[in-house]
CSV table of C-alpha atoms and ligand atoms in Angstrom, one decimal:
chain,number,residue,atom,x,y,z
A,1,UNK,CA,-17.4,28.3,-7.2
A,2,UNK,CA,-19.4,25.7,-9.2
A,3,UNK,CA,-18.2,22.2,-9.9
A,4,UNK,CA,-17.2,22.8,-13.5
A,5,UNK,CA,-15.0,25.7,-12.6
A,6,UNK,CA,-13.4,23.7,-9.9
A,7,UNK,CA,-12.6,20.9,-12.3
A,8,UNK,CA,-11.2,23.4,-14.8
A,9,UNK,CA,-9.1,25.1,-12.2
A,10,UNK,CA,-7.6,21.9,-10.8
A,11,UNK,CA,-7.4,19.9,-14.1
A,12,UNK,CA,-9.9,17.3,-13.0
A,13,UNK,CA,-11.4,15.2,-15.9
A,14,UNK,CA,-14.7,13.4,-15.6
A,15,UNK,CA,-18.3,14.0,-15.3
A,16,UNK,CA,-19.7,11.1,-13.4
A,17,UNK,CA,-22.2,11.8,-10.6
A,18,UNK,CA,-20.0,10.1,-8.0
A,19,UNK,CA,-17.0,12.3,-8.9
A,20,UNK,CA,-19.2,15.4,-9.0
A,21,UNK,CA,-20.5,14.5,-5.6
A,22,UNK,CA,-17.0,14.2,-4.1
A,23,UNK,CA,-16.0,17.6,-5.5
A,24,UNK,CA,-19.3,19.1,-4.3
A,25,UNK,CA,-18.6,17.9,-0.7
A,26,UNK,CA,-15.1,19.3,-0.8
A,27,UNK,CA,-16.4,22.7,-1.9
A,28,UNK,CA,-19.2,22.6,0.8
A,29,UNK,CA,-16.9,21.9,3.7
A,30,UNK,CA,-13.9,24.0,2.5
A,31,UNK,CA,-14.9,27.0,4.6
A,32,UNK,CA,-15.3,25.1,7.8
A,33,UNK,CA,-12.5,23.9,10.1
A,34,UNK,CA,-13.8,20.3,10.1
A,35,UNK,CA,-11.2,17.5,9.6
A,36,UNK,CA,-11.7,15.7,6.4
A,37,UNK,CA,-10.8,12.1,5.5
A,38,UNK,CA,-10.4,11.4,1.8
A,39,UNK,CA,-10.8,7.7,1.0
A,40,UNK,CA,-10.4,5.9,-2.3
A,41,UNK,CA,-8.4,3.3,-4.1
A,42,UNK,CA,-4.8,3.9,-5.1
A,43,UNK,CA,-4.6,6.2,-8.2
A,44,UNK,CA,-8.2,7.3,-8.0
A,45,UNK,CA,-7.3,11.0,-7.6
A,46,UNK,CA,-7.4,11.7,-3.9
A,47,UNK,CA,-4.7,14.3,-4.0
A,48,UNK,CA,-6.9,16.9,-5.7
A,49,UNK,CA,-9.2,17.1,-2.7
A,50,UNK,CA,-7.0,18.6,0.0
A,51,UNK,CA,-6.0,21.2,-2.5
A,52,UNK,CA,-9.5,22.1,-3.4
A,53,UNK,CA,-10.4,22.4,0.3
A,54,UNK,CA,-7.5,24.6,1.0
A,55,UNK,CA,-7.9,26.9,-2.0
A,56,UNK,CA,-11.6,27.4,-1.5
A,57,UNK,CA,-11.2,28.2,2.2
A,58,UNK,CA,-10.3,31.4,4.0
A,59,UNK,CA,-7.0,29.8,4.8
A,60,UNK,CA,-5.8,30.0,1.2
A,61,UNK,CA,-3.4,32.8,1.9
A,62,UNK,CA,-1.6,30.8,4.5
A,63,UNK,CA,0.5,27.7,4.1
A,64,UNK,CA,-0.6,24.4,2.6
A,65,UNK,CA,1.7,21.7,3.8
A,66,UNK,CA,1.4,18.2,2.2
A,67,UNK,CA,3.1,15.4,4.0
A,68,UNK,CA,3.4,11.8,2.9
A,69,UNK,CA,3.3,10.0,6.2
A,70,UNK,CA,4.5,6.8,4.6
A,71,UNK,CA,7.7,8.4,3.4
A,72,UNK,CA,9.1,9.8,6.7
A,73,UNK,CA,11.2,7.4,8.7
A,74,UNK,CA,9.6,6.4,12.0
A,75,UNK,CA,12.5,7.7,14.0
A,76,UNK,CA,12.1,11.3,12.8
A,77,UNK,CA,8.4,11.6,12.1
A,78,UNK,CA,7.4,13.2,15.5
A,79,UNK,CA,10.2,15.7,15.1
A,80,UNK,CA,9.2,16.6,11.5
A,81,UNK,CA,5.6,17.0,12.4
A,82,UNK,CA,5.9,18.7,15.7
A,83,UNK,CA,9.4,20.0,15.8
A,84,UNK,CA,12.0,19.4,18.5
A,85,UNK,CA,14.0,21.3,21.1
A,86,UNK,CA,17.7,21.7,20.9
A,87,UNK,CA,19.5,18.7,22.4
A,88,UNK,CA,16.3,16.6,22.6
A,89,UNK,CA,18.2,13.8,20.8
A,90,UNK,CA,21.7,13.2,19.6
A,91,UNK,CA,21.4,15.0,16.2
A,92,UNK,CA,19.2,17.8,17.5
A,93,UNK,CA,21.9,20.5,17.5
A,94,UNK,CA,19.3,23.2,16.8
A,95,UNK,CA,15.7,23.6,17.7
A,96,UNK,CA,13.4,22.9,14.8
A,97,UNK,CA,10.0,24.0,13.8
A,98,UNK,CA,7.6,21.2,12.9
A,99,UNK,CA,5.0,21.2,10.1
A,100,UNK,CA,2.2,21.8,12.5
A,101,UNK,CA,3.9,25.1,13.6
A,102,UNK,CA,4.7,26.1,10.0
A,103,UNK,CA,1.2,25.5,8.8
A,104,UNK,CA,-0.3,27.7,11.5
A,105,UNK,CA,-3.3,29.4,10.0
A,106,UNK,CA,-3.3,27.1,7.0
A,107,UNK,CA,-4.0,23.5,6.0
A,108,UNK,CA,-2.0,20.3,6.6
A,109,UNK,CA,-2.6,17.3,4.2
A,110,UNK,CA,-1.6,14.0,5.8
A,111,UNK,CA,-1.3,11.6,2.9
A,112,UNK,CA,-1.2,7.9,3.7
A,113,UNK,CA,-2.3,8.6,7.2
A,114,UNK,CA,-2.7,4.9,8.1
A,115,UNK,CA,1.1,4.7,8.0
A,116,UNK,CA,1.5,6.9,11.0
A,117,UNK,CA,3.2,5.1,13.9
A,118,UNK,CA,0.9,4.7,17.0
A,119,UNK,CA,2.9,7.0,19.1
A,120,UNK,CA,2.5,9.8,16.5
A,121,UNK,CA,-1.2,9.0,16.3
A,122,UNK,CA,-1.4,10.0,20.0
A,123,UNK,CA,0.3,13.3,19.3
A,124,UNK,CA,-2.0,14.0,16.3
A,125,UNK,CA,-5.1,13.2,18.3
A,126,UNK,CA,-4.0,15.8,20.9
A,127,UNK,CA,-3.6,18.5,18.3
A,128,UNK,CA,-7.0,17.7,16.8
A,129,UNK,CA,-8.7,17.7,20.2
A,130,UNK,CA,-7.0,20.7,21.9
A,131,UNK,CA,-5.2,22.6,19.2
A,132,UNK,CA,-2.0,22.0,21.3
A,133,UNK,CA,1.1,20.0,20.6
A,134,UNK,CA,4.4,19.3,22.3
A,135,UNK,CA,7.7,19.6,20.5
A,136,UNK,CA,9.9,16.5,20.9
A,137,UNK,CA,11.9,17.1,24.1
A,138,UNK,CA,9.6,19.8,25.4
A,139,UNK,CA,6.9,19.8,28.1
A,140,UNK,CA,5.5,23.2,27.2
A,141,UNK,CA,2.4,22.9,25.1
A,142,UNK,CA,2.2,25.1,22.0
A,143,UNK,CA,-0.9,26.3,20.2
A,144,UNK,CA,-1.5,26.0,16.5
A,145,UNK,CA,-4.5,26.6,14.3
A,146,UNK,CA,-4.3,24.0,11.6
A,147,UNK,CA,-7.0,22.4,9.4
A,148,UNK,CA,-6.3,18.7,8.8
A,149,UNK,CA,-7.2,16.8,5.7
A,150,UNK,CA,-6.0,13.2,5.7
A,151,UNK,CA,-6.1,10.5,2.9
A,152,UNK,CA,-5.6,6.8,2.8
A,153,UNK,CA,-6.2,3.9,0.4
A,154,UNK,CA,-6.3,1.3,3.2
A,155,UNK,CA,-9.4,0.1,5.1
A,156,UNK,CA,-9.0,2.0,8.3
A,157,UNK,CA,-11.6,0.0,10.3
A,158,UNK,CA,-9.6,-3.1,9.6
A,159,UNK,CA,-6.4,-1.4,10.7
A,160,UNK,CA,-8.3,-0.5,13.9
A,161,UNK,CA,-9.3,-4.1,14.4
A,162,UNK,CA,-5.7,-5.3,14.3
A,163,UNK,CA,-4.5,-2.5,16.5
A,164,UNK,CA,-2.6,-0.5,14.0
A,165,UNK,CA,-4.8,2.6,14.1
A,166,UNK,CA,-6.4,4.4,17.0
A,167,UNK,CA,-10.2,4.4,16.9
A,168,UNK,CA,-10.5,7.7,18.6
A,169,UNK,CA,-8.2,9.3,16.0
A,170,UNK,CA,-10.2,7.8,13.2
A,171,UNK,CA,-13.4,9.4,14.5
A,172,UNK,CA,-11.6,12.7,15.0
A,173,UNK,CA,-10.2,12.6,11.4
A,174,UNK,CA,-13.3,11.8,9.6
A,175,UNK,CA,-15.7,14.5,10.8
A,176,UNK,CA,-16.3,14.6,7.0
A,177,UNK,CA,-15.5,11.7,4.7
A,178,UNK,CA,-15.0,12.2,1.0
A,179,UNK,CA,-15.1,9.0,-1.0
A,180,UNK,CA,-13.3,9.3,-4.3
A,181,UNK,CA,-14.8,6.8,-6.8
A,182,UNK,CA,-12.7,4.2,-8.5
A,183,UNK,CA,-12.6,4.1,-12.3
A,184,UNK,CA,-14.8,1.0,-12.2
A,185,UNK,CA,-17.4,3.0,-10.5
A,186,UNK,CA,-17.4,5.6,-13.3
A,187,UNK,CA,-16.8,3.9,-16.6
A,188,UNK,CA,-18.4,6.8,-18.4
A,189,UNK,CA,-15.2,8.8,-17.7
A,190,UNK,CA,-12.7,6.4,-19.0
A,191,UNK,CA,-12.8,7.4,-22.7
A,192,UNK,CA,-12.7,11.1,-21.8
A,193,UNK,CA,-9.6,10.5,-19.6
A,194,UNK,CA,-7.9,8.4,-22.3
A,195,UNK,CA,-8.4,11.1,-24.9
A,196,UNK,CA,-7.1,13.8,-22.6
A,197,UNK,CA,-3.9,11.9,-21.7
A,198,UNK,CA,-3.3,10.7,-25.2
A,199,UNK,CA,-3.8,14.2,-26.7
A,200,UNK,CA,-1.5,15.8,-24.2
A,201,UNK,CA,1.2,13.2,-25.0
A,202,UNK,CA,0.9,13.6,-28.8
A,203,UNK,CA,1.0,17.4,-28.5
A,204,UNK,CA,4.0,17.3,-26.2
A,205,UNK,CA,6.0,15.0,-28.5
A,206,UNK,CA,4.7,16.5,-31.8
A,207,UNK,CA,3.3,13.2,-33.0
A,208,UNK,CA,0.0,12.6,-34.8
A,209,UNK,CA,-3.0,12.0,-32.4
A,210,UNK,CA,-3.9,8.4,-31.6
A,211,UNK,CA,-7.5,7.5,-32.6
A,212,UNK,CA,-9.5,4.7,-30.9
A,213,UNK,CA,-11.1,2.0,-32.9
A,214,UNK,CA,-14.6,1.0,-31.7
A,215,UNK,CA,-13.3,-2.4,-30.4
A,216,UNK,CA,-10.4,-0.7,-28.5
A,217,UNK,CA,-12.9,1.7,-27.0
A,218,UNK,CA,-15.0,-1.1,-25.7
A,219,UNK,CA,-12.0,-2.9,-24.3
A,220,UNK,CA,-10.8,0.3,-22.6
A,221,UNK,CA,-14.2,0.8,-20.9
A,222,UNK,CA,-14.7,-2.8,-19.8
A,223,UNK,CA,-11.2,-3.2,-18.4
A,224,UNK,CA,-11.3,-3.0,-14.5
A,225,UNK,CA,-8.4,-0.6,-14.1
A,226,UNK,CA,-7.1,-1.8,-10.7
A,227,UNK,CA,-4.6,1.1,-10.7
A,228,UNK,CA,-7.4,3.6,-11.6
A,229,UNK,CA,-6.5,6.9,-13.2
A,230,UNK,CA,-2.8,6.6,-12.5
A,231,UNK,CA,-2.7,3.3,-14.5
A,232,UNK,CA,-4.9,4.7,-17.3
A,233,UNK,CA,-2.7,7.7,-17.6
A,234,UNK,CA,0.5,5.6,-17.8
A,235,UNK,CA,-0.9,3.3,-20.4
A,236,UNK,CA,-2.5,6.0,-22.5
A,237,UNK,CA,0.9,7.9,-22.6
A,238,UNK,CA,2.8,4.7,-23.4
A,239,UNK,CA,0.7,3.5,-26.3
A,240,UNK,CA,0.4,7.0,-27.7
A,241,UNK,CA,4.1,7.0,-28.1
A,242,UNK,CA,4.7,3.4,-29.0
A,243,UNK,CA,1.9,2.5,-31.5
A,244,UNK,CA,2.9,3.0,-35.1
A,245,UNK,CA,-0.7,2.5,-36.4
A,246,UNK,CA,-2.4,5.7,-35.4
A,247,UNK,CA,-5.8,4.0,-35.1
A,248,UNK,CA,-5.6,1.9,-32.0
A,249,UNK,CA,-6.8,-1.6,-32.5
A,250,UNK,CA,-8.2,-3.8,-29.7
A,251,UNK,CA,-5.3,-6.2,-30.1
A,252,UNK,CA,-2.7,-3.5,-29.7
A,253,UNK,CA,-4.5,-2.1,-26.6
A,254,UNK,CA,-4.7,-5.6,-25.2
A,255,UNK,CA,-0.9,-6.0,-25.5
A,256,UNK,CA,-0.5,-3.0,-23.2
A,257,UNK,CA,-3.0,-4.0,-20.6
A,258,UNK,CA,-1.8,-6.4,-17.8
A,259,UNK,CA,-3.9,-9.6,-17.9
A,260,UNK,CA,-6.1,-9.4,-14.8
A,261,UNK,CA,-6.7,-13.1,-14.6
A,262,UNK,CA,-3.1,-14.2,-14.9
A,263,UNK,CA,-1.5,-11.4,-13.1
A,264,UNK,CA,0.1,-11.9,-9.7
A,265,UNK,CA,0.7,-8.3,-9.2
A,266,UNK,CA,-0.3,-7.2,-5.7
A,267,UNK,CA,-2.6,-4.5,-7.0
A,268,UNK,CA,-4.9,-7.2,-8.4
A,269,UNK,CA,-5.4,-9.0,-5.2
A,270,UNK,CA,-8.8,-9.3,-3.7
A,271,UNK,CA,-11.9,-7.2,-4.2
A,272,UNK,CA,-11.3,-3.5,-4.5
A,273,UNK,CA,-7.6,-3.7,-5.0
A,274,UNK,CA,-5.4,-3.0,-2.1
A,275,UNK,CA,-8.1,-1.7,0.2
A,276,UNK,CA,-7.7,-3.1,3.6
A,277,UNK,CA,-4.3,-4.7,3.1
A,278,UNK,CA,-1.2,-3.5,4.7
A,279,UNK,CA,1.9,-3.0,2.6
A,280,UNK,CA,3.5,-6.1,4.1
A,281,UNK,CA,0.4,-8.2,3.6
A,282,UNK,CA,0.2,-7.2,-0.1
A,283,UNK,CA,3.7,-8.2,-0.9
A,284,UNK,CA,3.7,-11.3,1.2
A,285,UNK,CA,0.3,-12.5,0.0
A,286,UNK,CA,2.0,-12.9,-3.4
A,287,UNK,CA,4.9,-14.7,-1.9
A,288,UNK,CA,2.9,-16.9,0.5
A,289,UNK,CA,1.0,-18.1,-2.5
A,290,UNK,CA,4.2,-19.6,-3.9
A,291,UNK,CA,5.3,-20.7,-0.5
A,292,UNK,CA,2.1,-22.8,0.0
A,293,UNK,CA,3.0,-24.9,-2.9
A,294,UNK,CA,6.5,-25.5,-1.5
A,295,UNK,CA,5.0,-26.5,1.9
A,296,UNK,CA,2.9,-29.1,0.2
A,297,UNK,CA,5.7,-30.5,-1.8
A,298,UNK,CA,7.9,-30.6,1.3
A,299,UNK,CA,5.3,-32.6,3.2
A,300,UNK,CA,4.9,-35.0,0.4
A,301,UNK,CA,8.6,-35.5,0.1
A,302,UNK,CA,9.1,-36.0,3.8
A,303,UNK,CA,6.3,-38.6,3.9
A,304,UNK,CA,7.6,-40.5,0.9
A,305,UNK,CA,11.2,-40.5,2.2
A,306,UNK,CA,9.9,-41.9,5.6
A,307,UNK,CA,8.1,-44.6,3.8
A,308,UNK,CA,4.9,-43.2,5.3
A,309,UNK,CA,1.9,-43.3,3.0
A,310,UNK,CA,-0.3,-40.3,3.7
A,311,UNK,CA,-3.4,-42.0,5.1
A,312,UNK,CA,-6.5,-40.2,6.4
A,313,UNK,CA,-4.5,-37.2,7.5
A,314,UNK,CA,-6.5,-34.2,8.5
A,315,UNK,CA,-5.1,-31.0,7.0
A,316,UNK,CA,-3.8,-29.7,10.3
A,317,UNK,CA,-1.6,-32.3,12.0
A,318,UNK,CA,-1.1,-31.3,15.5
A,319,UNK,CA,-3.2,-28.4,16.7
A,320,UNK,CA,-0.8,-25.6,16.8
A,321,UNK,CA,0.4,-24.3,20.1
A,322,UNK,CA,0.1,-27.6,21.9
A,323,UNK,CA,3.3,-28.6,23.8
A,324,UNK,CA,4.2,-32.0,22.5
A,325,UNK,CA,7.2,-34.1,23.4
A,326,UNK,CA,7.1,-37.5,21.9
A,327,UNK,CA,10.2,-39.5,21.6
A,328,UNK,CA,10.1,-41.2,18.3
A,329,UNK,CA,12.4,-43.8,16.8
A,330,UNK,CA,13.9,-43.8,13.4
A,331,UNK,CA,13.2,-47.2,12.0
A,332,UNK,CA,16.5,-47.1,10.1
A,333,UNK,CA,19.1,-45.7,12.6
A,334,UNK,CA,17.5,-46.1,16.0
A,335,UNK,CA,18.1,-42.5,17.1
A,336,UNK,CA,15.6,-40.8,19.3
A,337,UNK,CA,14.2,-37.5,18.3
A,338,UNK,CA,11.9,-35.0,19.8
A,339,UNK,CA,8.9,-33.8,18.0
A,340,UNK,CA,8.6,-30.1,18.5
A,341,UNK,CA,5.3,-28.3,18.3
A,342,UNK,CA,4.5,-26.4,15.2
A,343,UNK,CA,4.4,-22.7,15.3
A,344,UNK,CA,0.9,-21.2,15.4
A,345,UNK,CA,-0.5,-21.2,11.9
A,346,UNK,CA,2.3,-23.3,10.5
A,347,UNK,CA,1.0,-26.8,10.8
A,348,UNK,CA,3.5,-29.0,9.1
A,349,UNK,CA,3.3,-32.3,11.0
A,350,UNK,CA,2.4,-35.0,8.6
A,351,UNK,CA,0.3,-37.2,10.9
A,352,UNK,CA,-2.3,-36.6,13.6
A,353,UNK,CA,-1.4,-37.4,17.1
A,354,UNK,CA,-4.3,-39.4,18.3
A,355,UNK,CA,-4.5,-42.5,20.6
A,356,UNK,CA,-4.1,-44.9,17.7
A,357,UNK,CA,-0.6,-43.7,16.8
A,358,UNK,CA,2.1,-45.9,18.2
A,359,UNK,CA,5.5,-44.3,18.6
A,360,UNK,CA,7.0,-46.6,16.0
A,361,UNK,CA,4.5,-45.4,13.5
A,362,UNK,CA,5.4,-41.8,14.0
A,363,UNK,CA,7.5,-40.7,11.1
A,364,UNK,CA,10.9,-39.5,12.1
A,365,UNK,CA,10.8,-35.7,12.2
A,366,UNK,CA,13.9,-34.2,13.4
A,367,UNK,CA,13.6,-30.8,15.1
A,368,UNK,CA,16.7,-29.6,13.3
A,369,UNK,CA,15.3,-30.7,10.0
A,370,UNK,CA,12.1,-28.7,10.6
A,371,UNK,CA,14.2,-25.7,11.6
A,372,UNK,CA,16.4,-26.0,8.6
A,373,UNK,CA,13.4,-26.2,6.3
A,374,UNK,CA,11.9,-23.2,7.9
A,375,UNK,CA,15.1,-21.3,7.5
A,376,UNK,CA,15.4,-22.2,3.9
A,377,UNK,CA,11.9,-21.0,3.2
A,378,UNK,CA,12.5,-17.7,5.1
A,379,UNK,CA,15.7,-17.2,3.1
A,380,UNK,CA,14.0,-17.8,-0.2
A,381,UNK,CA,11.1,-15.6,0.8
A,382,UNK,CA,13.6,-12.8,1.5
A,383,UNK,CA,15.4,-13.5,-1.7
A,384,UNK,CA,12.2,-13.1,-3.6
A,385,UNK,CA,11.2,-10.0,-1.8
A,386,UNK,CA,14.7,-8.5,-2.4
A,387,UNK,CA,14.6,-9.3,-6.1
A,388,UNK,CA,11.1,-7.9,-6.5
A,389,UNK,CA,12.3,-4.6,-4.9
A,390,UNK,CA,15.4,-4.6,-7.0
A,391,UNK,CA,13.4,-5.1,-10.2
A,392,UNK,CA,11.0,-2.3,-9.3
A,393,UNK,CA,13.9,0.1,-8.5
A,394,UNK,CA,15.6,-0.8,-11.7
A,395,UNK,CA,12.4,-0.2,-13.7
A,396,UNK,CA,12.1,3.3,-12.3
A,397,UNK,CA,15.8,4.0,-12.4
A,398,UNK,CA,16.2,4.1,-8.7
A,399,UNK,CA,13.1,6.2,-8.0
A,400,UNK,CA,12.0,4.8,-4.7
A,401,UNK,CA,8.6,6.6,-4.7
A,402,UNK,CA,7.6,5.1,-8.0
A,403,UNK,CA,9.1,1.7,-7.2
A,404,UNK,CA,7.2,1.6,-3.9
A,405,UNK,CA,4.0,2.6,-5.7
A,406,UNK,CA,4.4,-0.2,-8.2
A,407,UNK,CA,4.9,-2.7,-5.4
A,408,UNK,CA,2.0,-1.4,-3.4
A,409,UNK,CA,4.2,-0.7,-0.4
A,410,UNK,CA,4.9,2.6,1.4
A,411,UNK,CA,8.0,4.6,0.8
A,412,UNK,CA,9.0,4.1,4.4
A,413,UNK,CA,8.9,0.4,3.8
A,414,UNK,CA,11.0,0.5,0.7
A,415,UNK,CA,13.6,2.7,2.5
A,416,UNK,CA,13.8,0.2,5.3
A,417,UNK,CA,14.0,-2.8,2.9
A,418,UNK,CA,16.8,-1.2,0.9
A,419,UNK,CA,18.8,-0.8,4.0
A,420,UNK,CA,17.9,-4.2,5.4
A,421,UNK,CA,18.8,-6.1,2.2
A,422,UNK,CA,21.7,-3.7,1.5
A,423,UNK,CA,20.4,-3.1,-2.0
A,424,UNK,CA,22.9,-1.2,-4.1
A,425,UNK,CA,21.3,2.1,-5.1
A,426,UNK,CA,23.9,3.2,-7.6
A,427,UNK,CA,22.3,3.3,-11.1
B,1,LIG,N1,-10.1,12.9,-12.5
B,1,LIG,C1,-8.9,13.0,-12.9
B,1,LIG,N2,-8.5,13.8,-13.9
B,1,LIG,C2,-7.3,14.0,-14.3
B,1,LIG,N3,-6.2,13.4,-13.7
B,1,LIG,C3,-6.5,12.6,-12.7
B,1,LIG,C4,-7.8,12.4,-12.2
B,1,LIG,N4,-7.8,11.5,-11.2
B,1,LIG,C5,-6.5,11.2,-11.0
B,1,LIG,N5,-5.7,11.8,-11.9
B,1,LIG,C6,-4.3,11.7,-12.1
B,1,LIG,O1,-4.0,10.3,-11.7
B,1,LIG,C7,-2.8,10.3,-10.9
B,1,LIG,C8,-3.0,9.6,-9.6
B,1,LIG,O2,-3.8,10.5,-8.8
B,1,LIG,P1,-3.5,10.7,-7.3
B,1,LIG,O3,-2.1,10.9,-7.1
B,1,LIG,O4,-4.4,11.8,-6.8
B,1,LIG,O5,-3.9,9.3,-6.7
B,1,LIG,P2,-4.2,8.9,-5.2
B,1,LIG,O6,-5.7,8.6,-5.1
B,1,LIG,O7,-3.6,9.9,-4.3
B,1,LIG,O8,-3.5,7.4,-5.1
B,1,LIG,P3,-2.6,6.8,-4.0
B,1,LIG,O9,-3.5,6.2,-2.9
B,1,LIG,O10,-1.8,5.7,-4.7
B,1,LIG,O11,-1.7,7.9,-3.5
B,1,LIG,C9,-2.3,11.7,-10.8
B,1,LIG,O12,-1.3,11.9,-11.9
B,1,LIG,C10,-3.5,12.5,-11.1
B,1,LIG,O13,-3.2,13.8,-11.6
B,2,LIG,MG1,-1.8,9.8,-3.2
C-alpha cells in the first residue's frame, strides 16, 4: 500500500517529508515480527503507527490489543498483562488470562511504555527474548506469539540513566525506531491540519466555515505548538465554534493561543516540551520555581530577624551532607541550639562555617525552626499540587485521562494523587 492510501485509510493529515518517512518505515516493517518503538512529543500522532503496523501485517486477522501502561495501577499491571492463577493473591478468585495471552497471534501496543514498573519490565523482557511468560502465581512458562509495538514521549536514555528503565529492554524494544515529527518540524502541515479540523467542526455543528486571514495564517504557522496536533485540533475546534466573525483575524487567534513566553504550563518547559522529564519532575518543576522564591525570602527574613547582615556569603552555606554539631548561643535569650546539617540539595544555612566564624557570630538557627519551615513548604507544595489537579479535573468534568494529559502526568499518577489527597470526584 502506498503512503497516500495509508494516510487516507487512517485519516492522517500532512504531507511533510518527515511524516511521510515515518509512515513509510511503518509500512516497510509491518510484515516482520520486529519490535517497534514509536517516539515523539506528546500529541504528535504516535497512536496511528501501531495501528498501521498491525493492519498492514499478516497478523491483521488476529487481535490488536492497545494498553496504556501509565493507566494501570502498579499493583495489578503484571496480572493484567500476563494473567494470574486462581488464588495467587487475595482477590484472585478465578484464574485470568492476560493481554499477552489474548493477543496471541496478533499485536500488542504498549503505550507510555516508560511508565512500566521495573518488575514488569523484567517480565516483558522475558517475553521479548523467549516468547515465554509466567502468569502471576505460576511457575509454568507459557508460550505466546505476539508482536510488540511500544510508544513513549519521554527520553528513554535519560530514564535509563536514572535507573527507571532497563537498558536491555530498551534495546529489545527498539529493533526499529519510528520518530514521529513534532508540528514545529513540519510547519508546512499546520494550515492543512487547521482547515481539516475547522471544516469538520463547522460541518458537524452546521455553522458557516471559518476562513483564515493572511495574518492569522502567519501566526498559526509560526506558533511553536508545544502540544502538537492535539493542541492544534483543540484550538481549531474551539475557535471555529466561538468566533463570531467568520474570517479569523490574527488578534482573535492570538487570544486563543497560550502565551508561550509567559506560560508556566508544564508542557512549555524546556526544549522539546516534556521529552525527558518524568511526570513528577514536570509538575514539580513548576512548583519548585515558586518554592525557590520562598526559600530566598525565608533566608533573608531569618537573617534580618537575627540582626545578621548577609555578608560575603557563598550561595551554598554548609556543604550538604556534612555532619555538623555546633552549639550556638542566642544573643538574646542565651539558649543553646544545635545546628543540624542541611539535607542534600537543600542548603539553607545562612552563613559559611569556616575558621573565622566564632560561635557567637553564628546566627541562632533552631533545629525545630528549620523543620517547621520545611514542613510548611511541603504542605504548601502539596496544596498547590492538589489544587492544580482539582482544577484540571474540574475543567474536564472529572475525566481523569484528559486532566492527566493537561497536567502532563500519567493516568496512574493522577489516580494515585486523587486517592492520596482524598480529592472528591463527585461532579
Ligand atoms: N497527522 C495527523 N492527522 C490528523 N490527526 C492527527 C494527526 N496527528 C495527530 N492527530 C490527532 O491528534 C491527536 C493526538 O494524537 P495522538 O493521540 O496519536 O498523540 P500521541 O503522540 O499519542 O501523544 P501522547 O504522547 O500525549 O499520547 C489525536 O486526536 C489524533 O487523531
Ligand atoms: Mg498517545
